[in-house]
Tab-separated table of N, CA and C in Angstrom:
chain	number	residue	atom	x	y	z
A	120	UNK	N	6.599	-25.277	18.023
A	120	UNK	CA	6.762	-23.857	17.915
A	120	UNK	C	5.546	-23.167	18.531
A	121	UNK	N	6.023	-22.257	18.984
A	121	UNK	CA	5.043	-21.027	19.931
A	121	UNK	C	4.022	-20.474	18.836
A	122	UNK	N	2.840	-20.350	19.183
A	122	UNK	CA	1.785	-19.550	18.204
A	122	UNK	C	2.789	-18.039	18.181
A	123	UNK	N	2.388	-16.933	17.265
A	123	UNK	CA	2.582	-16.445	16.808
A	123	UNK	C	4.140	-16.094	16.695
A	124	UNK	N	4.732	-17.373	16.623
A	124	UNK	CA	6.398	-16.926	16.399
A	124	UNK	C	6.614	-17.130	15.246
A	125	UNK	N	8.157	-16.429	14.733
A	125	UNK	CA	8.299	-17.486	13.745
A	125	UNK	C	9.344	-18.954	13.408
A	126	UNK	N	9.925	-18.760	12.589
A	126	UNK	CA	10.639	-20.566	12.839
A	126	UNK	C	11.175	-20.494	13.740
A	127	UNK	N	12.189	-19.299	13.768
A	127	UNK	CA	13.451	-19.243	15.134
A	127	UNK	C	12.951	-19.071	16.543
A	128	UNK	N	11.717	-19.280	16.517
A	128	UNK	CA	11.078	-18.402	18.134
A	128	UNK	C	11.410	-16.923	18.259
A	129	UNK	N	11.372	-16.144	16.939
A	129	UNK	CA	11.586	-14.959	17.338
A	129	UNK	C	9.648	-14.406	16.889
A	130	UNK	N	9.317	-13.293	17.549
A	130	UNK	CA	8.065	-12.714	17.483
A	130	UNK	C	7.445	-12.708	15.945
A	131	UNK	N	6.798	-12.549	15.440
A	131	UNK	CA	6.418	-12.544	13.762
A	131	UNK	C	5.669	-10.988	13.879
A	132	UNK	N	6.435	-10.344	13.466
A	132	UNK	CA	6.012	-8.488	12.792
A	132	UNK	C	5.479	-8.376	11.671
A	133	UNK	N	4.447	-7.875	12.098
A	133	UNK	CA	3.979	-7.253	11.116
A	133	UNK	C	3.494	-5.760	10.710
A	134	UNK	N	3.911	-5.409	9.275
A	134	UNK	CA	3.893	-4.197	8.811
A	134	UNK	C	2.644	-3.001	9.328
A	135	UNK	N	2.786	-2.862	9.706
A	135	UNK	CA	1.222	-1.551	10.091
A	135	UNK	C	0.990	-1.190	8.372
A	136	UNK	N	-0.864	-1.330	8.018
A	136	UNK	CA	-0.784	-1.125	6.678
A	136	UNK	C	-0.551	0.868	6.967
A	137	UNK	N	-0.182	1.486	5.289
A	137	UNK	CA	-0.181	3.101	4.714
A	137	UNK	C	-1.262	3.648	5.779
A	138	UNK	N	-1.307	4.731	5.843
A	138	UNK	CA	-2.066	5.405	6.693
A	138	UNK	C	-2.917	6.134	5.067
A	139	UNK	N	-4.061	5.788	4.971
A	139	UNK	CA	-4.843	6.668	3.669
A	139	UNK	C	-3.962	7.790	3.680
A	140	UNK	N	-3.929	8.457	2.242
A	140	UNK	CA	-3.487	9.603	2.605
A	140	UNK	C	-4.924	10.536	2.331
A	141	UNK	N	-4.906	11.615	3.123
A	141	UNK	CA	-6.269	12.735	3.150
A	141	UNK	C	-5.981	12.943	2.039
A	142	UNK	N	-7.993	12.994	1.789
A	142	UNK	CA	-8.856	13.190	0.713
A	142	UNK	C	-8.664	14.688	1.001
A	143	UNK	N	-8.334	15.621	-0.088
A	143	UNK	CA	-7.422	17.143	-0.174
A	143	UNK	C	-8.437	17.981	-1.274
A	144	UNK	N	-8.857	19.183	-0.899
A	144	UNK	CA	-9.759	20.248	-1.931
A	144	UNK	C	-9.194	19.755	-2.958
A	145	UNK	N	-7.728	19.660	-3.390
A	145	UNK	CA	-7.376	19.416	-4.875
A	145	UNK	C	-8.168	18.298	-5.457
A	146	UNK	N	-7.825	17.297	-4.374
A	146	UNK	CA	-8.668	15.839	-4.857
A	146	UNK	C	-10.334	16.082	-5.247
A	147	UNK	N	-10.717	17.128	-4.920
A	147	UNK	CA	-12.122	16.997	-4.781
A	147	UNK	C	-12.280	18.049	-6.318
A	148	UNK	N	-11.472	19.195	-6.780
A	148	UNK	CA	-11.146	19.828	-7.387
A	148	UNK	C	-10.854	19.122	-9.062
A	149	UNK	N	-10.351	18.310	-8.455
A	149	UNK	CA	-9.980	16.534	-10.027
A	149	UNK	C	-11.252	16.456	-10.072
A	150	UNK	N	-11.813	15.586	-9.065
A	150	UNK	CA	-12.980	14.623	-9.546
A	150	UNK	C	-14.581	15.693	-10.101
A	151	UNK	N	-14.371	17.347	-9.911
A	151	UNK	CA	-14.978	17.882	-10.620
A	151	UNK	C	-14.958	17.952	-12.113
A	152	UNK	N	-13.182	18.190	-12.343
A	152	UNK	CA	-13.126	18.645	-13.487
A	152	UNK	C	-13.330	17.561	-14.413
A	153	UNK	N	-13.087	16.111	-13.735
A	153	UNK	CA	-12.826	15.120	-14.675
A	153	UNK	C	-14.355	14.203	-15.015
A	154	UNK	N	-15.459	14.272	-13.843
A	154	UNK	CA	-16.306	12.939	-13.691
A	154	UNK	C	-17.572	14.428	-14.023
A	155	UNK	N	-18.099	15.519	-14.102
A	155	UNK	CA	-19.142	16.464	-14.157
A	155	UNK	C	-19.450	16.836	-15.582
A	156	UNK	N	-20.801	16.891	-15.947
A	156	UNK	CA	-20.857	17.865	-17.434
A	156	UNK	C	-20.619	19.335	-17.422
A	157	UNK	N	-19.922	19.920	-18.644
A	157	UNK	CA	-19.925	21.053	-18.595
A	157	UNK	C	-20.834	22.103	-18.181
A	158	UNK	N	-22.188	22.003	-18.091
A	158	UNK	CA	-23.398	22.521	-17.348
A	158	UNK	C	-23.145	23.026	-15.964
A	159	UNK	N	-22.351	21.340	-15.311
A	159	UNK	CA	-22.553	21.829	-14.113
A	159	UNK	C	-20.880	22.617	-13.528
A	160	UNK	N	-19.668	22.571	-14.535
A	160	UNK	CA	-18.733	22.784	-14.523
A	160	UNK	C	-19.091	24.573	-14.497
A	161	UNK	N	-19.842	24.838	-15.238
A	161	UNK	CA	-20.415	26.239	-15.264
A	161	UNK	C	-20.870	26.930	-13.836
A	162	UNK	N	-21.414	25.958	-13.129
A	162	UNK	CA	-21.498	26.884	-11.594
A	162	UNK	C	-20.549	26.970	-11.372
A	163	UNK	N	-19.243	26.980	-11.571
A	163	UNK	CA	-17.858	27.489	-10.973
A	163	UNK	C	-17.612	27.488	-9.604
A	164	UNK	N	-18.352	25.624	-9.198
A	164	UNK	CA	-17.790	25.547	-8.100
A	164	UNK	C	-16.313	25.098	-7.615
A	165	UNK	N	-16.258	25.625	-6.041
A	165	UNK	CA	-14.760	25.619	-5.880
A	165	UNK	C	-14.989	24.633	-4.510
A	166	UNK	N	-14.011	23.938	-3.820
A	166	UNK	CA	-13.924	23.257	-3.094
A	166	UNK	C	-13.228	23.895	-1.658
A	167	UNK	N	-13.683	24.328	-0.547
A	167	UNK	CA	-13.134	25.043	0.366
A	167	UNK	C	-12.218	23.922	1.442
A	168	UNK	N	-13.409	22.884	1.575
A	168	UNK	CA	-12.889	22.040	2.593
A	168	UNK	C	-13.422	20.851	2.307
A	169	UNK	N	-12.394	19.670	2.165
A	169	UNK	CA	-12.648	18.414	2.374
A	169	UNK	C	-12.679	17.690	3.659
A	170	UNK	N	-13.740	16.248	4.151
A	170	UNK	CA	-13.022	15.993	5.112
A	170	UNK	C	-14.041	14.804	5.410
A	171	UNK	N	-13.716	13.998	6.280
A	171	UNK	CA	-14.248	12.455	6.293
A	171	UNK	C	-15.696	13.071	6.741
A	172	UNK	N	-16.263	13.758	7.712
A	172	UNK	CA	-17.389	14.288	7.994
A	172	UNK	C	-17.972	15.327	7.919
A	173	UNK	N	-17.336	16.420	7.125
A	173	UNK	CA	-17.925	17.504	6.259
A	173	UNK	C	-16.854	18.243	5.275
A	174	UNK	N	-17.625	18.407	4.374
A	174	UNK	CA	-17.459	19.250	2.879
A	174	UNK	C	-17.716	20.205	2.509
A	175	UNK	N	-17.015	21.033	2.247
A	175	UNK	CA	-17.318	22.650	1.770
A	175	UNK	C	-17.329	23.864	0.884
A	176	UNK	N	-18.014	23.781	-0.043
A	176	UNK	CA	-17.919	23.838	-1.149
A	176	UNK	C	-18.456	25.582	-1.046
A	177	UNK	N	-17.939	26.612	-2.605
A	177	UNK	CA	-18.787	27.848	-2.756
A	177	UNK	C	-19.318	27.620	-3.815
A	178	UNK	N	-20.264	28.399	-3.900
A	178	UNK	CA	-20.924	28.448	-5.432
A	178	UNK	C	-21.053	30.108	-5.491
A	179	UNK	N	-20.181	30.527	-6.327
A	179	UNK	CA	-20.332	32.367	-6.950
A	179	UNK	C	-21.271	32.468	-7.228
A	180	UNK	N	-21.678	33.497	-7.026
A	180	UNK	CA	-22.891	34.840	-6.904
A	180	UNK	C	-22.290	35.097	-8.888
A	181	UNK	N	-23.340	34.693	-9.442
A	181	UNK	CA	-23.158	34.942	-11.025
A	181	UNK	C	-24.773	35.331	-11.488
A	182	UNK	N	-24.906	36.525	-12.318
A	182	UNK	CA	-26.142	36.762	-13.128
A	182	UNK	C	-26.293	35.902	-13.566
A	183	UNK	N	-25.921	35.136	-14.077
A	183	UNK	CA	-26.104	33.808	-15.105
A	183	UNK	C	-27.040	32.823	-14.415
A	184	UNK	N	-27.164	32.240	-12.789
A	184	UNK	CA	-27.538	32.061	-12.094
A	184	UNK	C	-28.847	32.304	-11.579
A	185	UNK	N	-29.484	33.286	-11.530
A	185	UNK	CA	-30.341	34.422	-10.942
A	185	UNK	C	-31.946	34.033	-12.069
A	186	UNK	N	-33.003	34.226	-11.094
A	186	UNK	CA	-34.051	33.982	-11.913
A	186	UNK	C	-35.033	35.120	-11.826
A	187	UNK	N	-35.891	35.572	-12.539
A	187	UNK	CA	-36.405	36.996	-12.579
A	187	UNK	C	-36.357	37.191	-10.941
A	188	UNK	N	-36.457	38.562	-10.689
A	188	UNK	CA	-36.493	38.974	-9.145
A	188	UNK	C	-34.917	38.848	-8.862
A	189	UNK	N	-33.765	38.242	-9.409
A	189	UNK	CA	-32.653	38.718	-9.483
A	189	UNK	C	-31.761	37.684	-7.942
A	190	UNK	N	-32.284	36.860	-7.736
A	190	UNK	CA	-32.084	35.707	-6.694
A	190	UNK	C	-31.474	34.152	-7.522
A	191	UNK	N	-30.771	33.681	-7.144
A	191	UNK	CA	-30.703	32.489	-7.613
A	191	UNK	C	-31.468	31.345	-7.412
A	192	UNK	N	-31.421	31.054	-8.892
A	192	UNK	CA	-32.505	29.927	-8.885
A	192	UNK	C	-31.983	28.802	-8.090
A	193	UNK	N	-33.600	28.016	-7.868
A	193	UNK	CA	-33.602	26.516	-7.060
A	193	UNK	C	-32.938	25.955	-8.069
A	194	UNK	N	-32.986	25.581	-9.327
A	194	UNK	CA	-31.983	24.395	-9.707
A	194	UNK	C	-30.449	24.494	-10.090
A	195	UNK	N	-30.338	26.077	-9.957
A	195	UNK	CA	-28.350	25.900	-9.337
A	195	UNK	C	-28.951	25.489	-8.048
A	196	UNK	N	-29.116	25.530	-7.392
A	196	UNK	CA	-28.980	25.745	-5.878
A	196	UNK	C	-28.717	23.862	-5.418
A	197	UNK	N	-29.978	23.602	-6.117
A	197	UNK	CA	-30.061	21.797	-5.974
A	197	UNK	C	-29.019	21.201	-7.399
A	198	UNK	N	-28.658	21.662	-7.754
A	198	UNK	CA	-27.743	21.118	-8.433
A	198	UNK	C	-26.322	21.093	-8.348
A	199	UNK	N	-26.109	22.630	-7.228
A	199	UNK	CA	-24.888	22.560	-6.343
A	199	UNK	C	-24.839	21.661	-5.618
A	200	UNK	N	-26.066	21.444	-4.562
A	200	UNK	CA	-26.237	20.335	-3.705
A	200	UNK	C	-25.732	18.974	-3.881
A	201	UNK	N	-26.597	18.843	-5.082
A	201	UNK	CA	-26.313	17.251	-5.534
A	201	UNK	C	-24.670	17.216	-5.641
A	202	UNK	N	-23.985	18.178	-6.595
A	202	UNK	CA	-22.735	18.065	-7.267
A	202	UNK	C	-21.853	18.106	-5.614
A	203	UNK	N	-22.209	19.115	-4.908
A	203	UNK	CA	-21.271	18.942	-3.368
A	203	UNK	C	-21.446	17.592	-2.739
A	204	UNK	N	-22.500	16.965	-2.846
A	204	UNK	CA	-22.782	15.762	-2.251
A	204	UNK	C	-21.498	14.761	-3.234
A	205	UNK	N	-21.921	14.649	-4.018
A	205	UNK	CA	-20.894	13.541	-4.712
A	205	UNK	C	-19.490	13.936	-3.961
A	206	UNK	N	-18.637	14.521	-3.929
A	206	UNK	CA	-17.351	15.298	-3.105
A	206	UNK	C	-17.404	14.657	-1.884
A	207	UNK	N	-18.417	15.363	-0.846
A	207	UNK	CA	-18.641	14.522	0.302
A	207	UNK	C	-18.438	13.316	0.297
A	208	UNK	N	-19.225	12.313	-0.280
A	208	UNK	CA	-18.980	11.078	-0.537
A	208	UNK	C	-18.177	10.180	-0.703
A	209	UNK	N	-17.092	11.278	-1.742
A	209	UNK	CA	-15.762	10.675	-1.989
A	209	UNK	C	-14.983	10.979	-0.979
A	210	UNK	N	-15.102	12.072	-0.391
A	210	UNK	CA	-13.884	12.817	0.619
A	210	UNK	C	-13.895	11.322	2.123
A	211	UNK	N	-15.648	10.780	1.980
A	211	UNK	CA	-15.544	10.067	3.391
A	211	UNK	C	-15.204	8.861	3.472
A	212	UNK	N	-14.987	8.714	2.025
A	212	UNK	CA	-14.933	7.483	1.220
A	212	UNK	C	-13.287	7.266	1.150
A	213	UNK	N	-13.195	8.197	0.757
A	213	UNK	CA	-11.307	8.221	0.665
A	213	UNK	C	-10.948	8.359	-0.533
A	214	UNK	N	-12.086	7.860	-1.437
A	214	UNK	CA	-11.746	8.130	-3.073
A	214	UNK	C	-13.012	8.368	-3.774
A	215	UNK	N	-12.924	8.438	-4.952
A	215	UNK	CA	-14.211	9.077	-5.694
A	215	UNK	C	-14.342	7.532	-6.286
A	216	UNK	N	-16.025	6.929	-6.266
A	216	UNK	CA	-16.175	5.837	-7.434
A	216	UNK	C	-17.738	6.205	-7.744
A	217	UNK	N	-18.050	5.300	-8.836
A	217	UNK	CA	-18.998	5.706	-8.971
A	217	UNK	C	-20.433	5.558	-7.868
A	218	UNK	N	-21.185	6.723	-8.241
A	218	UNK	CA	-22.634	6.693	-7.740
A	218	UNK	C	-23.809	7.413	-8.325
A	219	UNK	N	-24.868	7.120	-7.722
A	219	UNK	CA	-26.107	8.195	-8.141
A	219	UNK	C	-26.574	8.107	-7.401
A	220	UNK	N	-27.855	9.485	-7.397
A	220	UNK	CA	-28.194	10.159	-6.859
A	220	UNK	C	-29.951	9.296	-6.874
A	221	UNK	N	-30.527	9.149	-5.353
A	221	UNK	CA	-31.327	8.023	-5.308
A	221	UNK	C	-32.471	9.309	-5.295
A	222	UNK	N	-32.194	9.846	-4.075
A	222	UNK	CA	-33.164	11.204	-3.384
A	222	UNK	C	-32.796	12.103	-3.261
A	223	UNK	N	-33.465	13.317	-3.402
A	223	UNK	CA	-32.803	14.498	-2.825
A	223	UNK	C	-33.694	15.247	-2.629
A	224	UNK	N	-34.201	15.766	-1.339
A	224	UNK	CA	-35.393	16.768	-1.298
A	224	UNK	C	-34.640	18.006	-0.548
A	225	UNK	N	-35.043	18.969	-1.128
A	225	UNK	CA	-34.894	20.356	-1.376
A	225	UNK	C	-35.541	21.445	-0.531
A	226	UNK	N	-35.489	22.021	0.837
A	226	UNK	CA	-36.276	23.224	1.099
A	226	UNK	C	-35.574	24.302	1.117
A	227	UNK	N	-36.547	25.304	0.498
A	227	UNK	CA	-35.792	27.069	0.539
A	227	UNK	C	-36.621	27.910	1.108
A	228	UNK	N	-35.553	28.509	2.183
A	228	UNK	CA	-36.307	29.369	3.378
A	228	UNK	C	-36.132	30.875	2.735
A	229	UNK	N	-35.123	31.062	2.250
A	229	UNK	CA	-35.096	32.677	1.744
A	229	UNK	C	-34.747	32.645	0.247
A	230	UNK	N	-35.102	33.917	-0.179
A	230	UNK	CA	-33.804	34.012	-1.761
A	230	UNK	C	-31.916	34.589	-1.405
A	231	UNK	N	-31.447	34.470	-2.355
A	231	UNK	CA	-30.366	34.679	-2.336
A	231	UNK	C	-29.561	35.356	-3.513
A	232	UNK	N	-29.432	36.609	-3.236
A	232	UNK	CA	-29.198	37.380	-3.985
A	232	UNK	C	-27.777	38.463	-3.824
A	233	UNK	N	-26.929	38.191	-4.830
A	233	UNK	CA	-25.752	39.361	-4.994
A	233	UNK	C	-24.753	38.348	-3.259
A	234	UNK	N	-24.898	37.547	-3.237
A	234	UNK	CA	-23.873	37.100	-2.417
A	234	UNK	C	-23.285	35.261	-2.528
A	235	UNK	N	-22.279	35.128	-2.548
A	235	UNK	CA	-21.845	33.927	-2.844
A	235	UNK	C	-22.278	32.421	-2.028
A	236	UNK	N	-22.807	31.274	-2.382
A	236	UNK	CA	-23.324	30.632	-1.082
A	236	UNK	C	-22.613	29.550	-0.810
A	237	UNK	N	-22.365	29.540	0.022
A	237	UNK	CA	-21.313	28.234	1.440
A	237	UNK	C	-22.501	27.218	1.329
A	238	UNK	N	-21.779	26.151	0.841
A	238	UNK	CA	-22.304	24.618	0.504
A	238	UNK	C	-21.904	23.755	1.508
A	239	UNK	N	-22.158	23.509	2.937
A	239	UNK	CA	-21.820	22.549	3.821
A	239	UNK	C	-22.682	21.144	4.132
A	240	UNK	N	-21.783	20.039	3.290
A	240	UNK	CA	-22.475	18.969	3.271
A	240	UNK	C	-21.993	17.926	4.285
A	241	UNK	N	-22.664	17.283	5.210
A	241	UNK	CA	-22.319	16.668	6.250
A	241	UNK	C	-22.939	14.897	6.024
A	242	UNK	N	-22.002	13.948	5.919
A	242	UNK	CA	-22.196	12.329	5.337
A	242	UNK	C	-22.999	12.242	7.072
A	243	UNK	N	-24.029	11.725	6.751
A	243	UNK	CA	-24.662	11.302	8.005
A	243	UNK	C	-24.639	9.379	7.918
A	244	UNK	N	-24.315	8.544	7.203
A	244	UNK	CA	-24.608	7.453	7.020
A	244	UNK	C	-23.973	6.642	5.609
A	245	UNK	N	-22.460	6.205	5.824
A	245	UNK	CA	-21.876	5.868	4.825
A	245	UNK	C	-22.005	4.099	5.327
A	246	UNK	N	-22.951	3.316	3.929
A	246	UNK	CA	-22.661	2.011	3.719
A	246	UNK	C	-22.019	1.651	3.186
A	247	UNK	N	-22.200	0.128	2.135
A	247	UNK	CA	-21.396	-0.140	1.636
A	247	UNK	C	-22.380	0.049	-0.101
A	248	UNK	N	-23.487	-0.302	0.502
A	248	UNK	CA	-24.522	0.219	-0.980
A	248	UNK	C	-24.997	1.365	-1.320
A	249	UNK	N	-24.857	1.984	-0.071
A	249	UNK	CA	-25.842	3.484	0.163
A	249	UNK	C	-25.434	4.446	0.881
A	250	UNK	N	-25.521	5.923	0.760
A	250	UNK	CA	-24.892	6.758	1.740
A	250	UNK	C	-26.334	8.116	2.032
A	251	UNK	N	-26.092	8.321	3.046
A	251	UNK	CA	-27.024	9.597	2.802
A	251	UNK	C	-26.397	10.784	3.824
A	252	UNK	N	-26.774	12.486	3.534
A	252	UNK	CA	-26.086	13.350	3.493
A	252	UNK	C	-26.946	14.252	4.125
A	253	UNK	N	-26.675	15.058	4.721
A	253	UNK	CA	-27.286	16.589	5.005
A	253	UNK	C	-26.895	17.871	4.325
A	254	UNK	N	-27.225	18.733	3.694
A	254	UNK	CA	-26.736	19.683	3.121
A	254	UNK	C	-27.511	21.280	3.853
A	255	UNK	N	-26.787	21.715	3.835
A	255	UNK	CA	-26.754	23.673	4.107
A	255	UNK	C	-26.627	24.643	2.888
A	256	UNK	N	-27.201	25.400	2.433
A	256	UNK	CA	-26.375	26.128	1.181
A	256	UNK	C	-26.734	28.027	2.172
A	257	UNK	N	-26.221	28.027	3.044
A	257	UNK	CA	-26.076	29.682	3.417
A	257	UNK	C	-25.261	30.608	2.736
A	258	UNK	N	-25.944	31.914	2.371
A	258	UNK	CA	-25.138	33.127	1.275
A	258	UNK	C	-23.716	32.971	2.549
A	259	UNK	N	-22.879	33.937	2.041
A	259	UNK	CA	-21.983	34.192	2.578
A	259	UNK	C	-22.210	35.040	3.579
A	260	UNK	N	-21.892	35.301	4.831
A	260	UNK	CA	-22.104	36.178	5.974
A	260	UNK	C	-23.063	36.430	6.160
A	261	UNK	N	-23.963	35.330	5.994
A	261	UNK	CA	-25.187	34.809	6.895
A	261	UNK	C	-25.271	34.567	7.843
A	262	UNK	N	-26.421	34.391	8.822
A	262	UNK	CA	-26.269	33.847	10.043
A	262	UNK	C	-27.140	32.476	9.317
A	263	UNK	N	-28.498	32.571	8.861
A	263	UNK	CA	-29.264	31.315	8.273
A	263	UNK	C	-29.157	30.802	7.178
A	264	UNK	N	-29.316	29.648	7.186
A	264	UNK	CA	-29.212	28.985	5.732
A	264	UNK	C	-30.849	29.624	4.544
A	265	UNK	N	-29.970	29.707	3.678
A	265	UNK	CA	-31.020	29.982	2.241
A	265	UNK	C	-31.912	28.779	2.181
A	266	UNK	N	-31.253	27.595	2.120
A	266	UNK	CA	-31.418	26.226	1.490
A	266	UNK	C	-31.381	25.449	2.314
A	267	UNK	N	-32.032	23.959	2.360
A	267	UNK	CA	-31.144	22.707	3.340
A	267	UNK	C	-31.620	21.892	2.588
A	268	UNK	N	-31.229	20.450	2.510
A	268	UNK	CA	-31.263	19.815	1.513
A	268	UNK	C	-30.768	18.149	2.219
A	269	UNK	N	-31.591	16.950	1.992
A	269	UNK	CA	-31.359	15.795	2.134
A	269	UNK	C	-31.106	14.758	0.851
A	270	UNK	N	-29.774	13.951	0.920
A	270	UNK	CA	-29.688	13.280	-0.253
A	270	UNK	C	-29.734	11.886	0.473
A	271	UNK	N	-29.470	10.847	-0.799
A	271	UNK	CA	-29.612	9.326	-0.447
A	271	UNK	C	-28.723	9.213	-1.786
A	272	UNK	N	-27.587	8.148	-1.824
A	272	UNK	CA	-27.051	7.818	-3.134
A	272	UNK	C	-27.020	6.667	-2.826
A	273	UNK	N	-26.722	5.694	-3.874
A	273	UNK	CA	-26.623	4.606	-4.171
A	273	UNK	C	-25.518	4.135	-4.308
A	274	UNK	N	-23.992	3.343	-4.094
A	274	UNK	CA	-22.858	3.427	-4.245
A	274	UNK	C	-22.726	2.705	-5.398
A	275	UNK	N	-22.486	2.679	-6.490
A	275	UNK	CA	-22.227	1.543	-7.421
A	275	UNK	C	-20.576	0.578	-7.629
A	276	UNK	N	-19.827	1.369	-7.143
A	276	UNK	CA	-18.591	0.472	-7.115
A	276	UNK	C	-17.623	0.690	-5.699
């Protein structure tokens, strides 16, 4: 018998595997409500855009937020970060599993005040142990980013 035939000499087919199905805002929208503490469920973030190489998340313009001088504080800001990063991760990943957060360094060029900020996180380097990320946090109808932000996670499963 001929290599790749089968008994009869007819060709041997095989199935093309599922095509993933896209990682979807909803999907990213679950793994908030279900895997986050209520703390961070409180920034009332929303998921704009998922996608194998960037993520897009808002974080509302809330008093609650805001630190004297009436700007939002650095640790919503890096704590949006971190929380958009996990999303990213999963979105490039195809599914959410677990991880943590190895590094994350933080610079802020302006304050940000009375306007909502666009969280664009971009997977620069997905392993199989480790991933690391670029992050943006610009107010809304900005031209510059407020924030930029580098992570490193650790993949655990």
């Amino acid at each position: 018998m001929a290599a790749g035939t089968g008994r009869h000499n007819h060709p041997v087919t095989q199935t093309p595997p599922a095509p993933t199905p896209a990682f979807t805002p909803a999907d990213g929208e679950k793994i908030l409500a279900e895997n986050f503490a209520p703390w961070v469920l409180d920034l009332a973030l929303t998921v704009l855009e998922t996608g194998p190489e960037v993520t897009v998340l808002r974080l509302p313009w809330s008093d609650r937020l805001a630190r004297d001088g009436g700007s939002i504080s650095g640790q919503a800001l890096m704590a949006a970060a971190d929380t958009a990063t996990v999303l990213a991760i999963s979105a490039a990943r195809g599914a959410y599993g677990p991880m943590t957060t190895v590094q994350q360094s933080t610079s802020f060029q302006r304050p940000v005040t009375g306007a909502d900020v666009i969280i664009r996180v971009r997977v620069t380097k997905l392993g199989k142990r480790m991933a690391f990320a670029d992050i943006t946090m610009t107010p809304e109808g900005a031209a510059e980013p407020s924030a930029t932000a580098s992570t490193v996670y650790a993949l655990l499963g």
